[in-house]
mmCIF file with all atom_site columns, C-alpha atoms in Angstrom:
data_model
loop_
_atom_site.group_PDB
_atom_site.id
_atom_site.type_symbol
_atom_site.label_atom_id
_atom_site.label_alt_id
_atom_site.label_comp_id
_atom_site.label_asym_id
_atom_site.label_entity_id
_atom_site.label_seq_id
_atom_site.pdbx_PDB_ins_code
_atom_site.Cartn_x
_atom_site.Cartn_y
_atom_site.Cartn_z
_atom_site.occupancy
_atom_site.B_iso_or_equiv
_atom_site.pdbx_formal_charge
_atom_site.auth_seq_id
_atom_site.auth_comp_id
_atom_site.auth_asym_id
_atom_site.auth_atom_id
_atom_site.pdbx_PDB_model_num
ATOM 1  C CA . MET A 1 1  ? -18.109 -3.757  -0.421  1.00 0.00 ? 736 MET A CA 1
ATOM 2  C CA . GLU A 1 2  ? -16.109 -1.424  -2.655  1.00 0.00 ? 737 GLU A CA 1
ATOM 3  C CA . THR A 1 3  ? -12.941 -2.854  -4.161  1.00 0.00 ? 738 THR A CA 1
ATOM 4  C CA . ARG A 1 4  ? -9.884  -1.320  -5.780  1.00 0.00 ? 739 ARG A CA 1
ATOM 5  C CA . ILE A 1 5  ? -7.291  -2.550  -8.194  1.00 0.00 ? 740 ILE A CA 1
ATOM 6  C CA . ALA A 1 6  ? -3.807  -2.709  -6.724  1.00 0.00 ? 741 ALA A CA 1
ATOM 7  C CA . ILE A 1 7  ? -0.392  -3.820  -7.877  1.00 0.00 ? 742 ILE A CA 1
ATOM 8  C CA . ILE A 1 8  ? 1.976   -5.239  -5.301  1.00 0.00 ? 743 ILE A CA 1
ATOM 9  C CA . GLY A 1 9  ? 5.611   -5.246  -6.387  1.00 0.00 ? 744 GLY A CA 1
ATOM 10 C CA . ILE A 1 10 ? 7.934   -7.605  -4.555  1.00 0.00 ? 745 ILE A CA 1
ATOM 11 C CA . ILE A 1 11 ? 11.707  -7.846  -4.879  1.00 0.00 ? 746 ILE A CA 1
ATOM 12 C CA . VAL A 1 12 ? 13.097  -11.059 -3.422  1.00 0.00 ? 747 VAL A CA 1
ATOM 13 C CA . TYR A 1 13 ? 16.735  -11.048 -2.331  1.00 0.00 ? 748 TYR A CA 1
ATOM 14 C CA . ASP A 1 14 ? 16.812  -14.520 -0.752  1.00 0.00 ? 749 ASP A CA 1
ATOM 15 C CA . LYS A 1 15 ? 15.129  -17.532 -2.371  1.00 0.00 ? 750 LYS A CA 1
ATOM 16 C CA . GLU A 1 16 ? 14.279  -18.899 1.056   1.00 0.00 ? 751 GLU A CA 1
ATOM 17 C CA . ALA A 1 17 ? 11.591  -16.202 1.343   1.00 0.00 ? 752 ALA A CA 1
ATOM 18 C CA . VAL A 1 18 ? 9.685   -17.601 -1.655  1.00 0.00 ? 753 VAL A CA 1
ATOM 19 C CA . GLU A 1 19 ? 7.878   -20.293 0.321   1.00 0.00 ? 754 GLU A CA 1
ATOM 20 C CA . LYS A 1 20 ? 6.480   -17.737 2.796   1.00 0.00 ? 755 LYS A CA 1
ATOM 21 C CA . ILE A 1 21 ? 5.496   -15.415 -0.075  1.00 0.00 ? 756 ILE A CA 1
ATOM 22 C CA . ASN A 1 22 ? 3.683   -18.229 -1.878  1.00 0.00 ? 757 ASN A CA 1
ATOM 23 C CA . ASP A 1 23 ? 1.846   -19.224 1.311   1.00 0.00 ? 758 ASP A CA 1
ATOM 24 C CA . LEU A 1 24 ? 0.611   -15.644 1.775   1.00 0.00 ? 759 LEU A CA 1
ATOM 25 C CA . LEU A 1 25 ? -0.409  -15.294 -1.868  1.00 0.00 ? 760 LEU A CA 1
ATOM 26 C CA . HIS A 1 26 ? -2.312  -18.582 -1.681  1.00 0.00 ? 761 HIS A CA 1
ATOM 27 C CA . THR A 1 27 ? -4.188  -17.308 1.395   1.00 0.00 ? 762 THR A CA 1
ATOM 28 C CA . TYR A 1 28 ? -5.366  -14.252 -0.581  1.00 0.00 ? 763 TYR A CA 1
ATOM 29 C CA . SER A 1 29 ? -5.773  -16.046 -3.934  1.00 0.00 ? 764 SER A CA 1
ATOM 30 C CA . GLU A 1 30 ? -9.492  -15.255 -4.252  1.00 0.00 ? 765 GLU A CA 1
ATOM 31 C CA . PHE A 1 31 ? -8.557  -11.568 -4.654  1.00 0.00 ? 766 PHE A CA 1
ATOM 32 C CA . ILE A 1 32 ? -5.605  -12.050 -7.006  1.00 0.00 ? 767 ILE A CA 1
ATOM 33 C CA . ILE A 1 33 ? -6.272  -11.364 -10.687 1.00 0.00 ? 768 ILE A CA 1
ATOM 34 C CA . GLY A 1 34 ? -2.806  -12.425 -11.790 1.00 0.00 ? 769 GLY A CA 1
ATOM 35 C CA . ARG A 1 35 ? 0.828   -12.624 -10.901 1.00 0.00 ? 770 ARG A CA 1
ATOM 36 C CA . MET A 1 36 ? 4.133   -12.696 -12.696 1.00 0.00 ? 771 MET A CA 1
ATOM 37 C CA . GLY A 1 37 ? 7.526   -13.724 -11.390 1.00 0.00 ? 772 GLY A CA 1
ATOM 38 C CA . LEU A 1 38 ? 10.805  -12.937 -13.104 1.00 0.00 ? 773 LEU A CA 1
ATOM 39 C CA . PRO A 1 39 ? 14.167  -14.281 -11.998 1.00 0.00 ? 774 PRO A CA 1
ATOM 40 C CA . TYR A 1 40 ? 16.985  -11.797 -12.529 1.00 0.00 ? 775 TYR A CA 1
ATOM 41 C CA . ARG A 1 41 ? 19.956  -14.132 -12.369 1.00 0.00 ? 776 ARG A CA 1
ATOM 42 C CA . GLU A 1 42 ? 22.598  -11.498 -13.081 1.00 0.00 ? 777 GLU A CA 1
ATOM 43 C CA . LYS A 1 43 ? 21.566  -9.617  -9.916  1.00 0.00 ? 778 LYS A CA 1
ATOM 44 C CA . GLU A 1 44 ? 20.728  -12.778 -7.932  1.00 0.00 ? 779 GLU A CA 1
ATOM 45 C CA . LEU A 1 45 ? 17.186  -11.657 -7.147  1.00 0.00 ? 780 LEU A CA 1
ATOM 46 C CA . SER A 1 46 ? 13.627  -12.146 -8.348  1.00 0.00 ? 781 SER A CA 1
ATOM 47 C CA . VAL A 1 47 ? 10.839  -9.692  -9.090  1.00 0.00 ? 782 VAL A CA 1
ATOM 48 C CA . ILE A 1 48 ? 7.203   -10.631 -8.487  1.00 0.00 ? 783 ILE A CA 1
ATOM 49 C CA . THR A 1 49 ? 4.182   -8.540  -9.429  1.00 0.00 ? 784 THR A CA 1
ATOM 50 C CA . VAL A 1 50 ? 0.733   -9.309  -8.076  1.00 0.00 ? 785 VAL A CA 1
ATOM 51 C CA . VAL A 1 51 ? -2.456  -7.659  -9.364  1.00 0.00 ? 786 VAL A CA 1
ATOM 52 C CA . MET A 1 52 ? -5.434  -7.645  -6.999  1.00 0.00 ? 787 MET A CA 1
ATOM 53 C CA . ASP A 1 53 ? -9.075  -6.566  -7.002  1.00 0.00 ? 788 ASP A CA 1
ATOM 54 C CA . ALA A 1 54 ? -10.010 -6.339  -3.337  1.00 0.00 ? 789 ALA A CA 1
ATOM 55 C CA . PRO A 1 55 ? -11.212 -4.054  -0.546  1.00 0.00 ? 790 PRO A CA 1
ATOM 56 C CA . ASN A 1 56 ? -8.573  -1.692  0.892   1.00 0.00 ? 791 ASN A CA 1
ATOM 57 C CA . ASP A 1 57 ? -8.265  -3.651  4.127   1.00 0.00 ? 792 ASP A CA 1
ATOM 58 C CA . ILE A 1 58 ? -7.509  -6.900  2.282   1.00 0.00 ? 793 ILE A CA 1
ATOM 59 C CA . ILE A 1 59 ? -4.875  -5.269  0.078   1.00 0.00 ? 794 ILE A CA 1
ATOM 60 C CA . GLY A 1 60 ? -3.321  -3.612  3.125   1.00 0.00 ? 795 GLY A CA 1
ATOM 61 C CA . ALA A 1 61 ? -3.342  -6.854  5.095   1.00 0.00 ? 796 ALA A CA 1
ATOM 62 C CA . LEU A 1 62 ? -1.506  -8.788  2.386   1.00 0.00 ? 797 LEU A CA 1
ATOM 63 C CA . SER A 1 63 ? 0.940   -5.955  1.766   1.00 0.00 ? 798 SER A CA 1
ATOM 64 C CA . GLY A 1 64 ? 1.641   -5.633  5.487   1.00 0.00 ? 799 GLY A CA 1
ATOM 65 C CA . LYS A 1 65 ? 2.194   -9.362  5.964   1.00 0.00 ? 800 LYS A CA 1
ATOM 66 C CA . LEU A 1 66 ? 4.515   -9.466  2.963   1.00 0.00 ? 801 LEU A CA 1
ATOM 67 C CA . GLY A 1 67 ? 6.400   -6.477  4.372   1.00 0.00 ? 802 GLY A CA 1
ATOM 68 C CA . ARG A 1 68 ? 7.265   -8.516  7.456   1.00 0.00 ? 803 ARG A CA 1
ATOM 69 C CA . VAL A 1 69 ? 8.925   -11.280 5.415   1.00 0.00 ? 804 VAL A CA 1
ATOM 70 C CA . LYS A 1 70 ? 12.702  -11.146 5.774   1.00 0.00 ? 805 LYS A CA 1
ATOM 71 C CA . ASP A 1 71 ? 14.878  -10.352 2.741   1.00 0.00 ? 806 ASP A CA 1
ATOM 72 C CA . ILE A 1 72 ? 12.219  -8.858  0.473   1.00 0.00 ? 807 ILE A CA 1
ATOM 73 C CA . THR A 1 73 ? 11.050  -5.358  -0.442  1.00 0.00 ? 808 THR A CA 1
ATOM 74 C CA . VAL A 1 74 ? 7.348   -4.652  -1.025  1.00 0.00 ? 809 VAL A CA 1
ATOM 75 C CA . LYS A 1 75 ? 5.567   -1.634  -2.528  1.00 0.00 ? 810 LYS A CA 1
ATOM 76 C CA . THR A 1 76 ? 1.866   -1.275  -3.305  1.00 0.00 ? 811 THR A CA 1
ATOM 77 C CA . VAL A 1 77 ? 0.189   0.980   -5.869  1.00 0.00 ? 812 VAL A CA 1
ATOM 78 C CA . TYR A 1 78 ? -3.574  1.562   -5.656  1.00 0.00 ? 813 TYR A CA 1
ATOM 79 C CA . SER A 1 79 ? -6.058  2.594   -8.331  1.00 0.00 ? 814 SER A CA 1
ATOM 80 C CA . LYS A 1 80 ? -8.296  5.577   -7.704  1.00 0.00 ? 815 LYS A CA 1
ATOM 81 C CA . ALA A 1 81 ? -11.256 4.833   -5.461  1.00 0.00 ? 816 ALA A CA 1
ATOM 82 C CA . GLY A 1 82 ? -14.363 3.732   -7.322  1.00 0.00 ? 817 GLY A CA 1
ATOM 83 C CA . VAL A 1 83 ? -12.515 2.430   -10.364 1.00 0.00 ? 818 VAL A CA 1
#
Protein backbone atom coordinates (compact mmCIF):
# COMPACT_ATOMS: atom_id res chain seq x y z
CA MET A 1 0.00 0.00 0.00
CA GLU A 2 1.32 3.44 -0.92
CA THR A 3 2.23 5.71 1.97
CA ARG A 4 2.83 9.44 2.29
CA ILE A 5 4.73 11.60 4.70
CA ALA A 6 2.52 13.94 6.69
CA ILE A 7 2.99 16.47 9.44
CA ILE A 8 0.18 16.95 11.91
CA GLY A 9 0.37 20.21 13.85
CA ILE A 10 -1.58 20.39 17.09
CA ILE A 11 -2.12 23.43 19.30
CA VAL A 12 -3.36 22.51 22.76
CA TYR A 13 -5.26 25.17 24.69
CA ASP A 14 -6.27 23.02 27.68
CA LYS A 15 -3.86 20.57 29.33
CA GLU A 16 -6.74 18.22 30.05
CA ALA A 17 -6.79 17.33 26.34
CA VAL A 18 -3.25 15.91 26.50
CA GLU A 19 -4.31 12.51 27.82
CA LYS A 20 -6.75 11.98 24.93
CA ILE A 21 -4.11 13.17 22.43
CA ASN A 22 -1.52 10.77 23.84
CA ASP A 23 -4.00 7.87 23.72
CA LEU A 24 -4.70 8.56 20.03
CA LEU A 25 -1.02 8.93 19.18
CA HIS A 26 -0.25 5.66 20.95
CA THR A 27 -2.95 3.91 18.89
CA TYR A 28 -1.25 5.07 15.66
CA SER A 29 2.34 4.76 16.95
CA GLU A 30 3.40 2.23 14.30
CA PHE A 31 3.01 4.98 11.68
CA ILE A 32 4.64 7.80 13.64
CA ILE A 33 8.23 8.64 12.69
CA GLY A 34 8.63 11.23 15.43
CA ARG A 35 6.95 13.83 17.53
CA MET A 36 7.91 16.99 19.34
CA GLY A 37 6.01 18.86 22.02
CA LEU A 38 6.76 22.41 23.09
CA PRO A 39 5.11 24.15 26.02
CA TYR A 40 4.58 27.86 25.42
CA ARG A 41 4.08 29.04 28.97
CA GLU A 42 3.74 32.73 28.14
CA LYS A 43 0.66 31.96 26.02
CA GLU A 44 -0.56 29.11 28.26
CA LEU A 45 -0.65 26.58 25.43
CA SER A 46 1.41 23.77 23.94
CA VAL A 47 2.41 22.96 20.38
CA ILE A 48 2.83 19.36 19.25
CA THR A 49 4.13 18.23 15.86
CA VAL A 50 3.76 14.65 14.69
CA VAL A 51 5.49 13.26 11.59
CA MET A 52 3.92 10.18 10.00
CA ASP A 53 4.62 7.77 7.15
CA ALA A 54 1.29 6.09 6.48
CA PRO A 55 -1.46 5.50 3.92
CA ASN A 56 -3.82 8.44 3.33
CA ASP A 57 -6.70 6.79 5.16
CA ILE A 58 -4.61 6.26 8.31
CA ILE A 59 -3.37 9.86 8.32
CA GLY A 60 -6.91 11.11 7.75
CA ALA A 61 -8.30 8.89 10.50
CA LEU A 62 -5.84 10.16 13.10
CA SER A 63 -6.25 13.76 12.00
CA GLY A 64 -10.04 13.45 12.11
CA LYS A 65 -10.06 11.87 15.57
CA LEU A 66 -7.71 14.55 16.88
CA GLY A 67 -9.96 17.21 15.35
CA ARG A 68 -12.81 16.01 17.55
CA VAL A 69 -10.82 16.52 20.77
CA LYS A 70 -12.08 19.56 22.67
CA ASP A 71 -9.80 22.59 23.14
CA ILE A 72 -7.22 21.82 20.45
CA THR A 73 -6.61 22.91 16.86
CA VAL A 74 -5.28 20.42 14.29
CA LYS A 75 -3.88 20.93 10.78
CA THR A 76 -2.32 18.32 8.51
CA VAL A 77 0.19 18.83 5.69
CA TYR A 78 0.79 16.00 3.20
CA SER A 79 3.78 15.26 0.99
CA LYS A 80 3.25 14.78 -2.72
CA ALA A 81 1.91 11.37 -3.65
CA GLY A 82 4.60 8.80 -4.38
CA VAL A 83 7.28 10.49 -2.31
